[in-house]
mmCIF file of C-alpha atoms and ligand atoms in Angstrom:
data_model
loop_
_atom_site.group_PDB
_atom_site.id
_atom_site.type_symbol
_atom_site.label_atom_id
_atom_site.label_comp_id
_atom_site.label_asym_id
_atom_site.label_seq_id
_atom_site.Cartn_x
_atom_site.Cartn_y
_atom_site.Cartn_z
ATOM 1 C CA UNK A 22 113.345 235.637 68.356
ATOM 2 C CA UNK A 23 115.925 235.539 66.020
ATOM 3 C CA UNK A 24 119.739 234.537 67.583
ATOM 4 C CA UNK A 25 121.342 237.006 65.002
ATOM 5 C CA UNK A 26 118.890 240.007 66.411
ATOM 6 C CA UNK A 27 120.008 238.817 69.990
ATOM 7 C CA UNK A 28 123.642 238.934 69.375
ATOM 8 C CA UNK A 29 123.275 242.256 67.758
ATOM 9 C CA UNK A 30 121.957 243.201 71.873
ATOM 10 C CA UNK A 31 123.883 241.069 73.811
ATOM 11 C CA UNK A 32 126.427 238.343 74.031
ATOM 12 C CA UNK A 33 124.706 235.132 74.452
ATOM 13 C CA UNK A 34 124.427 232.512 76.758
ATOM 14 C CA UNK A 35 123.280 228.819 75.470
ATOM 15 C CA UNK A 36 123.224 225.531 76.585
ATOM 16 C CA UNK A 37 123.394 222.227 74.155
ATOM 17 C CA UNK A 38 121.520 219.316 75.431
ATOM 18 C CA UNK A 39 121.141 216.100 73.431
ATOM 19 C CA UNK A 40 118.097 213.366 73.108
ATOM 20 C CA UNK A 41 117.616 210.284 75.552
ATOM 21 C CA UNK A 42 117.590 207.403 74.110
ATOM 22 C CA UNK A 43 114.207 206.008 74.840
ATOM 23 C CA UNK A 44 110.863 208.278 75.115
ATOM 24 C CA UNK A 45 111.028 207.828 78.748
ATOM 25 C CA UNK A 46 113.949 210.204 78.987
ATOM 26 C CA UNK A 47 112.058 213.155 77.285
ATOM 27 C CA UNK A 48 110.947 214.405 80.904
ATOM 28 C CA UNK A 49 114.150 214.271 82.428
ATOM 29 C CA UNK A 50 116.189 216.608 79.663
ATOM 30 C CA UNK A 51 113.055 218.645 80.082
ATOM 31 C CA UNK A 52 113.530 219.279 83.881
ATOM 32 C CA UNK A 53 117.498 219.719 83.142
ATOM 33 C CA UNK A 54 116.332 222.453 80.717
ATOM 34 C CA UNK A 55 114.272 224.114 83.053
ATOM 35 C CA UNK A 56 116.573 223.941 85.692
ATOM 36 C CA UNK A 57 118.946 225.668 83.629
ATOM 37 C CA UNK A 58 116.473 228.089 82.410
ATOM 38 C CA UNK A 59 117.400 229.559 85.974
ATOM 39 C CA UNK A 60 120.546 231.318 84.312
ATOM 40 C CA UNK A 61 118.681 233.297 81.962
ATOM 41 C CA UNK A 62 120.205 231.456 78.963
ATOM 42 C CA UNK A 63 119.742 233.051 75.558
ATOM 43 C CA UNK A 64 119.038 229.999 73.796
ATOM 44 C CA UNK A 65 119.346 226.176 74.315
ATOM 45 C CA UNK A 66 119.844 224.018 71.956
ATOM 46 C CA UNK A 67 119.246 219.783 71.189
ATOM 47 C CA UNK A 68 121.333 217.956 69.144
ATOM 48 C CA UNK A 69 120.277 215.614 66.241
ATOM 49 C CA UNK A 70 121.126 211.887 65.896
ATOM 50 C CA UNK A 71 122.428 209.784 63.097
ATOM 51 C CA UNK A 72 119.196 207.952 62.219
ATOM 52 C CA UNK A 73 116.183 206.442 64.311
ATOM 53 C CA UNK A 74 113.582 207.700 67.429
ATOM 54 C CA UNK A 75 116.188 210.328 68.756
ATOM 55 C CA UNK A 76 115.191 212.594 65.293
ATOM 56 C CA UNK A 77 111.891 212.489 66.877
ATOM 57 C CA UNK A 78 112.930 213.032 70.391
ATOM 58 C CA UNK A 79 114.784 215.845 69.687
ATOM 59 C CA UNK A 80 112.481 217.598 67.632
ATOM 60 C CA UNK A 81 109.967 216.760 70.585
ATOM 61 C CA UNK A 82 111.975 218.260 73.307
ATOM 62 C CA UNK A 83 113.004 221.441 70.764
ATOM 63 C CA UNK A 84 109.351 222.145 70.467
ATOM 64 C CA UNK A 85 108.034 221.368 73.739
ATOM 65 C CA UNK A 86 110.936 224.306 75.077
ATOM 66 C CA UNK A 87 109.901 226.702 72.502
ATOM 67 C CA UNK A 88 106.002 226.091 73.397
ATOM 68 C CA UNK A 89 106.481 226.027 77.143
ATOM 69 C CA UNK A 90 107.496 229.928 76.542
ATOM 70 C CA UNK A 91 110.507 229.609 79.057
ATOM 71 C CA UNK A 92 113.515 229.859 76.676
ATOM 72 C CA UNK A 93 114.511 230.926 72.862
ATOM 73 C CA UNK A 94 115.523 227.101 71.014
ATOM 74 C CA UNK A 95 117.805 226.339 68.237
ATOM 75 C CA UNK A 96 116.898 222.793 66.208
ATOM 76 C CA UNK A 97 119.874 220.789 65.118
ATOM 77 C CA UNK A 98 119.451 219.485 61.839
ATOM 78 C CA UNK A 99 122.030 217.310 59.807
ATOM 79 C CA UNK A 100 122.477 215.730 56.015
ATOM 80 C CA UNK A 101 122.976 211.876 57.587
ATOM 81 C CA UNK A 102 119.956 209.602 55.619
ATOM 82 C CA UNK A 103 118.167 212.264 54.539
ATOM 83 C CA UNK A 104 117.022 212.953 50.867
ATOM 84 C CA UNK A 105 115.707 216.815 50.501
ATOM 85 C CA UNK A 106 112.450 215.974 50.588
ATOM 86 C CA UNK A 107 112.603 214.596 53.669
ATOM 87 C CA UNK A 108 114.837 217.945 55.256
ATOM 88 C CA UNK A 109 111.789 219.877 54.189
ATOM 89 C CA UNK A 110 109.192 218.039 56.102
ATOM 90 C CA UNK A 111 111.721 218.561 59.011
ATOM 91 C CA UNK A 112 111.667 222.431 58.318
ATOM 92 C CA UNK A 113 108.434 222.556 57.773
ATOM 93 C CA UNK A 114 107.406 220.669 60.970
ATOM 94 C CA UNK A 115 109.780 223.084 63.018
ATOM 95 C CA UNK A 116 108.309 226.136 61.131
ATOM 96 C CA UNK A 117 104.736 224.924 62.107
ATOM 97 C CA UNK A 118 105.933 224.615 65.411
ATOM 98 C CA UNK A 119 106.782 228.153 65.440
ATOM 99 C CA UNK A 120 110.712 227.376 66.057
ATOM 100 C CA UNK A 121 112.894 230.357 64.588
ATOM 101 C CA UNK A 122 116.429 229.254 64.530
ATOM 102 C CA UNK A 123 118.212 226.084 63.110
ATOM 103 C CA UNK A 124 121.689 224.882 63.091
ATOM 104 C CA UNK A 125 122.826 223.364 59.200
ATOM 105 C CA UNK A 126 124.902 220.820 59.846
ATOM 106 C CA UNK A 127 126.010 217.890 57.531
ATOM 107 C CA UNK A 128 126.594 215.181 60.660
ATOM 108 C CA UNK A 129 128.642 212.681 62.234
ATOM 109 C CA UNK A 130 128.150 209.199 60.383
ATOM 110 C CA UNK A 131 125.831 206.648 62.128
ATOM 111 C CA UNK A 132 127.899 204.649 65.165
ATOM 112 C CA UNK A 133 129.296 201.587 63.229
ATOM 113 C CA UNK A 134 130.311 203.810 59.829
ATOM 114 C CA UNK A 135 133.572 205.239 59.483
ATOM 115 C CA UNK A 136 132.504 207.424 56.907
ATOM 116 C CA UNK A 137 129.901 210.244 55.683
ATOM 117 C CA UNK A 138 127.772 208.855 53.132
ATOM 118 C CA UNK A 139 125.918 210.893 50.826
ATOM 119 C CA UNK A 140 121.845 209.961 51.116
ATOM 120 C CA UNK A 141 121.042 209.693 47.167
ATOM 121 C CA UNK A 142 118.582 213.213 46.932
ATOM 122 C CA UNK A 143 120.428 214.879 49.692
ATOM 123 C CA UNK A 144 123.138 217.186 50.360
ATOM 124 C CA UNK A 145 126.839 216.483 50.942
ATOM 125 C CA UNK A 146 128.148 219.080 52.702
ATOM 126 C CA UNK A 147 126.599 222.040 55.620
ATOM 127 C CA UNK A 148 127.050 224.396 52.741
ATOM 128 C CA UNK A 149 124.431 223.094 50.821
ATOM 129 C CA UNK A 150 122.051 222.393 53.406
ATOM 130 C CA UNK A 151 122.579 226.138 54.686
ATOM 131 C CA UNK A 152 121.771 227.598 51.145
ATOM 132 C CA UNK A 153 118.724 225.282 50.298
ATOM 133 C CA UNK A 154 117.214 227.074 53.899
ATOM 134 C CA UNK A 155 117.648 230.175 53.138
ATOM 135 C CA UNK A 156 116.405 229.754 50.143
ATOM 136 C CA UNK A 157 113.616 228.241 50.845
ATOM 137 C CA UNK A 158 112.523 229.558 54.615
ATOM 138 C CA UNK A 159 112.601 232.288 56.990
ATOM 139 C CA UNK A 160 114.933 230.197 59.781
ATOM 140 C CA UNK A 161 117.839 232.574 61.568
ATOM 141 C CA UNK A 162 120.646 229.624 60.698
ATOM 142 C CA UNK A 163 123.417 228.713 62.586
ATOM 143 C CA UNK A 164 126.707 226.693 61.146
ATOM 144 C CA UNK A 165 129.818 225.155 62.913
ATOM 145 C CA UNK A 166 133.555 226.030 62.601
ATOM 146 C CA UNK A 167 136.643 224.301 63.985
ATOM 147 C CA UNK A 168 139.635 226.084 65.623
ATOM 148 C CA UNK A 169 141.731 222.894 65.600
ATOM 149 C CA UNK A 170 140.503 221.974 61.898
ATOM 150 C CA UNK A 171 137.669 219.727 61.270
ATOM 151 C CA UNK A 172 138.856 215.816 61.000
ATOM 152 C CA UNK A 173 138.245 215.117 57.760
ATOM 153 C CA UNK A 174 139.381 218.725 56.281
ATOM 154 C CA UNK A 175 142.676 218.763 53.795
ATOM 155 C CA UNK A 176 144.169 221.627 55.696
ATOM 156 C CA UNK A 177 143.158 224.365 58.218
ATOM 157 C CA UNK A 178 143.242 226.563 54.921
ATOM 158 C CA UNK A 179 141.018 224.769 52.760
ATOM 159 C CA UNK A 180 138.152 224.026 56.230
ATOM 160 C CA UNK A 181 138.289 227.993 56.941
ATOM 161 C CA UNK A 182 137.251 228.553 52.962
ATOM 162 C CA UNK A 183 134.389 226.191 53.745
ATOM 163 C CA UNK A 184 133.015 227.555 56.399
ATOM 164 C CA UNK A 185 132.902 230.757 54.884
ATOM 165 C CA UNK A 186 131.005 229.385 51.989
ATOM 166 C CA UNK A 187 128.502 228.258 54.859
ATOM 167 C CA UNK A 188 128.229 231.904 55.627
ATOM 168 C CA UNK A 189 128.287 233.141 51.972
ATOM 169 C CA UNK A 190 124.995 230.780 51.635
ATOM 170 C CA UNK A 191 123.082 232.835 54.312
ATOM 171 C CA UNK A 192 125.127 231.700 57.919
ATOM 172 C CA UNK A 193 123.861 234.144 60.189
ATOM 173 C CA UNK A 194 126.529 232.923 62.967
ATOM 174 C CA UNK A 195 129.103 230.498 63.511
ATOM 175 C CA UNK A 196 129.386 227.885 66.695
ATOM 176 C CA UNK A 197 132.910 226.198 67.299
ATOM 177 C CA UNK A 198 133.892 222.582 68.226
ATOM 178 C CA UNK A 199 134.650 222.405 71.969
ATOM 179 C CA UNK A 200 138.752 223.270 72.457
ATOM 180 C CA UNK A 201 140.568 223.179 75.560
ATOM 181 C CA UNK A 202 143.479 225.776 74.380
ATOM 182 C CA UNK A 203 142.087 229.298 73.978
ATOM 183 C CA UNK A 204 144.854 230.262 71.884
ATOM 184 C CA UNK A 205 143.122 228.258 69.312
ATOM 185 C CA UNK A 206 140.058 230.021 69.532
ATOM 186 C CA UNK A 207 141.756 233.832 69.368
ATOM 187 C CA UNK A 208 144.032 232.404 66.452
ATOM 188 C CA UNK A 209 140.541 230.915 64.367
ATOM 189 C CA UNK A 210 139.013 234.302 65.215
ATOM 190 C CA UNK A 211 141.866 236.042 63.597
ATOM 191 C CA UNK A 212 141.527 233.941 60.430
ATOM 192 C CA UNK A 213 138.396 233.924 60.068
ATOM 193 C CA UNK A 214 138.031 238.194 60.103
ATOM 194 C CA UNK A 215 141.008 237.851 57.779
ATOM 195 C CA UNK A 216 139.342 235.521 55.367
ATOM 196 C CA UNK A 217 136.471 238.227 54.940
ATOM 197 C CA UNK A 218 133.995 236.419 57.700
ATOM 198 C CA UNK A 219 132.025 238.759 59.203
ATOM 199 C CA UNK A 220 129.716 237.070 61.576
ATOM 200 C CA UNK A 221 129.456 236.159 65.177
ATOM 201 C CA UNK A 222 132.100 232.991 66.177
ATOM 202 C CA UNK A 223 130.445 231.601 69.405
ATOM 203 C CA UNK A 224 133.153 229.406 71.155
ATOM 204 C CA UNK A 225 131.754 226.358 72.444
ATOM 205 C CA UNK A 226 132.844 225.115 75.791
ATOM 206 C CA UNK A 227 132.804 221.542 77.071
ATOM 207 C CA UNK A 228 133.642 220.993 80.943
ATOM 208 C CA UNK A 229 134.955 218.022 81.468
ATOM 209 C CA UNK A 230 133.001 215.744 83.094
ATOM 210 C CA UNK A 231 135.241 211.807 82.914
ATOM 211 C CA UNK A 232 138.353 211.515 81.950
ATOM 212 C CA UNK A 233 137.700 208.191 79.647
ATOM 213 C CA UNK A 234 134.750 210.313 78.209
ATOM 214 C CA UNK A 235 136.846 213.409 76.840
ATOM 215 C CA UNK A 236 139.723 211.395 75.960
ATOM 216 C CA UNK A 237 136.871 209.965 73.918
ATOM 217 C CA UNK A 238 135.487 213.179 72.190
ATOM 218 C CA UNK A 239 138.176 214.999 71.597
ATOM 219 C CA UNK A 240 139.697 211.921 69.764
ATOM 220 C CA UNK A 241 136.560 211.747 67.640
ATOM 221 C CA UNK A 242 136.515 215.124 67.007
ATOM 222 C CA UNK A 243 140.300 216.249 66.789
ATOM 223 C CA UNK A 244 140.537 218.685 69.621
ATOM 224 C CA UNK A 245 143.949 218.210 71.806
ATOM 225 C CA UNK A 246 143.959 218.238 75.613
ATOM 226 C CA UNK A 247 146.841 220.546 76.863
ATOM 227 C CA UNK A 248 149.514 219.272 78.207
ATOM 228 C CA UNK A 249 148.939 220.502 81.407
ATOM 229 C CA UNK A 250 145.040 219.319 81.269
ATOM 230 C CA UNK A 251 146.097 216.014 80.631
ATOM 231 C CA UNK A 252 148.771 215.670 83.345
ATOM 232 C CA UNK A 253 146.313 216.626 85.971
ATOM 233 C CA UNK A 254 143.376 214.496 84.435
ATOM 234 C CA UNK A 255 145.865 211.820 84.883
ATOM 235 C CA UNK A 256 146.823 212.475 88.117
ATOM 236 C CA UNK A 257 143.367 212.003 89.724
ATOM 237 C CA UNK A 258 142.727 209.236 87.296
ATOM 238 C CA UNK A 259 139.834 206.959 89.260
ATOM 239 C CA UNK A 260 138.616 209.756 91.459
ATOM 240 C CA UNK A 261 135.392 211.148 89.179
ATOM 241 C CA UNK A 262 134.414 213.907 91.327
ATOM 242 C CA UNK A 263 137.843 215.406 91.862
ATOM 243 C CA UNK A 264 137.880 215.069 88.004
ATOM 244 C CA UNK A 265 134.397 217.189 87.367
ATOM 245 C CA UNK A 266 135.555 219.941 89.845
ATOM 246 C CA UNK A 267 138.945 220.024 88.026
ATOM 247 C CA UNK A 268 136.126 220.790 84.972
ATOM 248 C CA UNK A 269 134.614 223.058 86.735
ATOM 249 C CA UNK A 270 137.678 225.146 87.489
ATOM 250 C CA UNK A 271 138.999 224.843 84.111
ATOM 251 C CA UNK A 272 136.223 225.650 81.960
ATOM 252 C CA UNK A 273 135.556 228.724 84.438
ATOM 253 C CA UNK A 274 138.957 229.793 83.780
ATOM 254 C CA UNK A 275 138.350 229.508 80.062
ATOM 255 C CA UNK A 276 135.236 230.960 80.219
ATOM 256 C CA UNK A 277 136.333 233.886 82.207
ATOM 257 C CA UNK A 278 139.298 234.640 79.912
ATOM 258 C CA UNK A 279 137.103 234.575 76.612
ATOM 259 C CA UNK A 280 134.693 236.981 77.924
ATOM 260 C CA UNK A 281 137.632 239.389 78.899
ATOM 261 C CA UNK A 282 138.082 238.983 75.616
ATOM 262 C CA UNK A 283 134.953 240.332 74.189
ATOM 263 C CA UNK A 284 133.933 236.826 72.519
ATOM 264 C CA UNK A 285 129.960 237.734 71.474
ATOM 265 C CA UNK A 286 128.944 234.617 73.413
ATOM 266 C CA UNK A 287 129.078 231.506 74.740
ATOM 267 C CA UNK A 288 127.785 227.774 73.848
ATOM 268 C CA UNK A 289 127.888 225.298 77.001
ATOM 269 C CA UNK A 290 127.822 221.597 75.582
ATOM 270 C CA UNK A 291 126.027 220.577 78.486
ATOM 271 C CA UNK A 292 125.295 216.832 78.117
ATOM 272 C CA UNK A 293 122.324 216.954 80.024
ATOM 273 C CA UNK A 294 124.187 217.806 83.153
ATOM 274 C CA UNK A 295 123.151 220.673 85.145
ATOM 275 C CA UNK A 296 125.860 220.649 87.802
ATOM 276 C CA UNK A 297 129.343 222.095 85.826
ATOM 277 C CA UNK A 298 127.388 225.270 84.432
ATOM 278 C CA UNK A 299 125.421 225.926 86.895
ATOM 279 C CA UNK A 300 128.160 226.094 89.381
ATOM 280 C CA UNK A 301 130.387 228.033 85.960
ATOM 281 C CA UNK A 302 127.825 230.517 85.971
ATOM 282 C CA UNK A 303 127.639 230.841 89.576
ATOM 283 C CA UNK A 304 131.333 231.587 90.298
ATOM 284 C CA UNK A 305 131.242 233.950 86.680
ATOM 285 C CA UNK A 306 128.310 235.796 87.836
ATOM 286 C CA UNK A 307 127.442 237.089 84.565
ATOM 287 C CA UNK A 308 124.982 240.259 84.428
ATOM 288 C CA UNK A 309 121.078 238.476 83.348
ATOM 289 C CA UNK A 310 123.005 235.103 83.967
ATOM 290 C CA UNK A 311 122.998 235.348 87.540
ATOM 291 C CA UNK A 312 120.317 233.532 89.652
ATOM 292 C CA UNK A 313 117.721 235.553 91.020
HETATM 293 C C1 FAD B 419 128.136 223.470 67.354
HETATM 294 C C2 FAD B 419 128.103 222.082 66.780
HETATM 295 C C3 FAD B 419 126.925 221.355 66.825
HETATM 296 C C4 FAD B 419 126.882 220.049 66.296
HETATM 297 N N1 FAD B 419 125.686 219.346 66.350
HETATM 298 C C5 FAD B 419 125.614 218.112 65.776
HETATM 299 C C6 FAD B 419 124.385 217.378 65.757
HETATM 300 O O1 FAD B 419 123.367 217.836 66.274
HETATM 301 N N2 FAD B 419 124.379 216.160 65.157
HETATM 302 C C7 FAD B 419 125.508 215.623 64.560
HETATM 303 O O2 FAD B 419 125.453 214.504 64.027
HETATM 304 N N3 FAD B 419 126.683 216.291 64.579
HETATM 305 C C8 FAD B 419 126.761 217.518 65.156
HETATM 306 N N4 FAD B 419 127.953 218.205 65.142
HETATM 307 C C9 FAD B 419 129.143 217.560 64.551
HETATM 308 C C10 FAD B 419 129.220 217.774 63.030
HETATM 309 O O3 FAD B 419 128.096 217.227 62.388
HETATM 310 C C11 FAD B 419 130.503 217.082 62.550
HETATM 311 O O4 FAD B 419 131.633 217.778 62.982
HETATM 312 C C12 FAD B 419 130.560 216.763 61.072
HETATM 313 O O5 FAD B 419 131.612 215.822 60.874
HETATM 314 C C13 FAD B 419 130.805 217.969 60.168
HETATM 315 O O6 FAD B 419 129.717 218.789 60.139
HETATM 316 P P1 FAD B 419 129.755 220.237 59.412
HETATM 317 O O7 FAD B 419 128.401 220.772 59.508
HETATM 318 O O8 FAD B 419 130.870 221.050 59.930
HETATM 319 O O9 FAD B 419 130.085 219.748 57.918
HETATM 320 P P2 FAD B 419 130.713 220.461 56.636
HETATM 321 O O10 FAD B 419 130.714 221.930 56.759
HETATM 322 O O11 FAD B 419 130.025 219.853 55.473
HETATM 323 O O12 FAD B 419 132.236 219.969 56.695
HETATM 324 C C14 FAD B 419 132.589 218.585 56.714
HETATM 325 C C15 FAD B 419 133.972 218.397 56.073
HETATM 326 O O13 FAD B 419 133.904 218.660 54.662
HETATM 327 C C16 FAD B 419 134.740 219.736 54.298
HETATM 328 N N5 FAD B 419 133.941 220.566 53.384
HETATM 329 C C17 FAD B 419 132.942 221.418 53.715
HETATM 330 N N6 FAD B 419 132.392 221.953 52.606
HETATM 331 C C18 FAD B 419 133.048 221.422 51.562
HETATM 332 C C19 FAD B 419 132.937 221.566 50.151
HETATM 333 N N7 FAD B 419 132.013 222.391 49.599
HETATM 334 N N8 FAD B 419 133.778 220.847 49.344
HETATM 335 C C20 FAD B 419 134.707 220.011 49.878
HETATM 336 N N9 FAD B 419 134.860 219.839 51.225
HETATM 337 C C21 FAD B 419 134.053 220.539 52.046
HETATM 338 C C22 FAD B 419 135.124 220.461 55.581
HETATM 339 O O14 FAD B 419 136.430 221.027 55.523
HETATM 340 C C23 FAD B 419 135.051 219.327 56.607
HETATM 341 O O15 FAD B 419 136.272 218.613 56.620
HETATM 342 C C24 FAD B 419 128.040 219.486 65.692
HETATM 343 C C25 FAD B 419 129.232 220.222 65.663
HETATM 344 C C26 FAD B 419 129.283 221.506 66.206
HETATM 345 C C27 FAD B 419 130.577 222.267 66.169
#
C-alpha cells in the first residue's frame, strides 16, 4: 500500500532501521523488525549507505520485509556514486520486488569526504531524483525536511524553498531530521503551510540511546540538544543505562506532546534497537499500536 493512502486513514507509525555491516547481520535486523512488527507499525523503513555491500543489504532486508507479508516498507534511496542509469536498475529491482514506496534522498557523503560530490550522469540534489521517479514510475515517494535547517543550506529560507520544490516534483510526504526541541518542529510546520506545502510533515524522533553517540549525530546533522537535555545527559555521564531510560522518558514526552498536537505521524529512528520504542509505545499506548 501506498504511505500517502495510509496517512489519508490514519496517522502513522514507522520505524527506521539501517543495514549491518557484513551479510551475517541481515538475520538479526530481521528479527528486530519482526519484533517490532508487534506494535502494528505502519511502515518500516532501511536506510541506504554511501557506497559498497550495505546498498545490497539494505535492499535485501527492504524486500525480504515486504515479501514476508508482515509490514508495509519504504526503500531509502540516495544520489551518492550513482549515475541515472544505475538509480533505475535500483527502481526497477524494488519495483520487481513489488516494493511501493521510496524515500528520494540526495545522501550523506561517503565516511572520509567532507563533501557531496556530484556522480558524473547523476543527480545533485533530492529534487531531481524525486522528479526523475515520478516521472518515470509508479513509487508513493517520500522526501526529508529539516526544522533546524539542513547543514549545508544558505538560510532556513532558502532550505524551506527546496524542499518544497521536492514536493512540487511529485513528494507525496515529508519526513524530518530527528530534533530534540518541539518548538522547532511546530515552528517548521508553520512555515512550511505558509510557504504553500501541503503535504504530510512526519516528525522523526530519535531516543537517545549514548551520550557520546548523539553528541555525535546531532553535530553531523545540525540539530541542538536543549539545554536542559544536555545538563542531565551530563549529569549521568558514564552510567549508559540511566542514560537510555533518560531517552526513554524524553522521547515519550516528545512523542506524547506531538500527538496532542495532531502531528499525522510518527518516524522512530530506531537504530536497530528494539528496547526505547518498544517500551515508548508501551507507556503511549497508542490505539492499533498497542501490543496484543
Ligand atoms: C528521514 C531521513 C532519512 C534519511 N535517510 C538517509 C539514507 O538512507 N542515506 C543517507 O545517506 N542519508 C540519509 N539521510 C540524510 C540525508 O541524505 C542528508 O541530510 C543529506 O545531507 C541531504 O539530503 P536531502 O535529501 O535533504 O538533500 P537535498 O534536498 O538535495 O538538500 C541538500 C542541500 O542542498 C540544498 N538544496 C536542495 N535543493 C537545492 C537546489 N535545487 N539548489 C540549490 N540547493 C539546493 C538544501 O538546502 C540542502 O542544504 C536521511 C535524512 C532524513 C531526514
Amino acid at each position: 500500500m501506498k504511505i500517502r493512502d495510509m496517512l489519508r486513514e490514519e496517522r502513522t507509525i514507522s520505524f527506521e532501521f539501517f543495514p549491518p555491516r557484513a551479510a551475517d547481520g541481515i538475520p538479526g535486523v530481521l528479527d528486530t523488525v519482526g519484533e517490532l512488527a508487534a506494535y502494528c507499525p505502519s511502515f518500516i523503513s532501511v536506510t541506504y549507505g554511501a557506497g559498497g555491500s550495505t546498498r545490497d543489504f539494505t535492499e535485501r532486508i527492504t524486500v525480504q520485509a515486504k515479501q514476508s507479508g508482515g509490514v508495509e516498507v519504504m526503500a531509502h534511496l540516495t544520489c551518492v556514486g550513482q549515475t541515472v542509469d544505475e538509480l533505475d536498475g535500483v527502481l526497477g529491482r524494488l519495483e520487481s520486488a513489488g516494493i511501493e514506496n521510496v524515500i528520494a534522498l540526495r545522501g550523506d557523503p561517503p565516511r572520509g569526504e567532507e563533501q557531496f560530490t556530484v556522480t558524473e550522469g547523476g543527480f545533485r540534489h533530492a529534487s531531481d531524483l524525486v522528479r526523475h521517479i515520478r516521472a518515470n514510475y509508479g513509487f508513493g515517494i517520500a522526501a526529508a525536511c529539516y526544522p533546524e535547517g539542513h547543514t549545508e543550506a544558505e538560510s532556513l529560507e532558502r532550505d524551506l524553498e527546496y524542499a518544497r520544490l521536492k514536493v512540487d516534483n511529485g513528494a507525496d510526504f515529508l519526513i524530518t531530521q530527528l530534533f530534540y526541541d518541539n518548538n522547532d518542529y511546530f515552528a517548521f510546520a508553520d512555515r512550511a503551510a505558509a510557504a504553500g506545502i501541503g503535504v504530510p510533515v512526519v516528525p522523526g524522533v530519535l531516543p537517545v540511546l549514548s551520550a557520546p553517540q548523539i553528541r555525535r549525530f546531532t553535530a553531523l546533522c545540525g540539530s541542538k540538544i536543549p539545554a536542559k537535555l544536555d545538563a542531565e545527559l551530563e549529569r549521568l555521564a558514564g552510567d549508559d543505562e540511566a542514560v537510555r531510560e533518560l531517552g526513554v522518558e524524553y522521547a515519550a514526552r516528545q512523542v506524547e506532546e506531538l500527538w496532542a498536537a495532531g502531528v499525522p505521524g510518527v518516524h522512530f529512528y530506531v537504530l536497530n534497537r528494539s528496547y526505547s520504542v518498544s517500551k515508548i509505545l508501551d507507556y503511549l499506548a497508542l490505539p492499533g499500536h498497542t501490543l496484543g
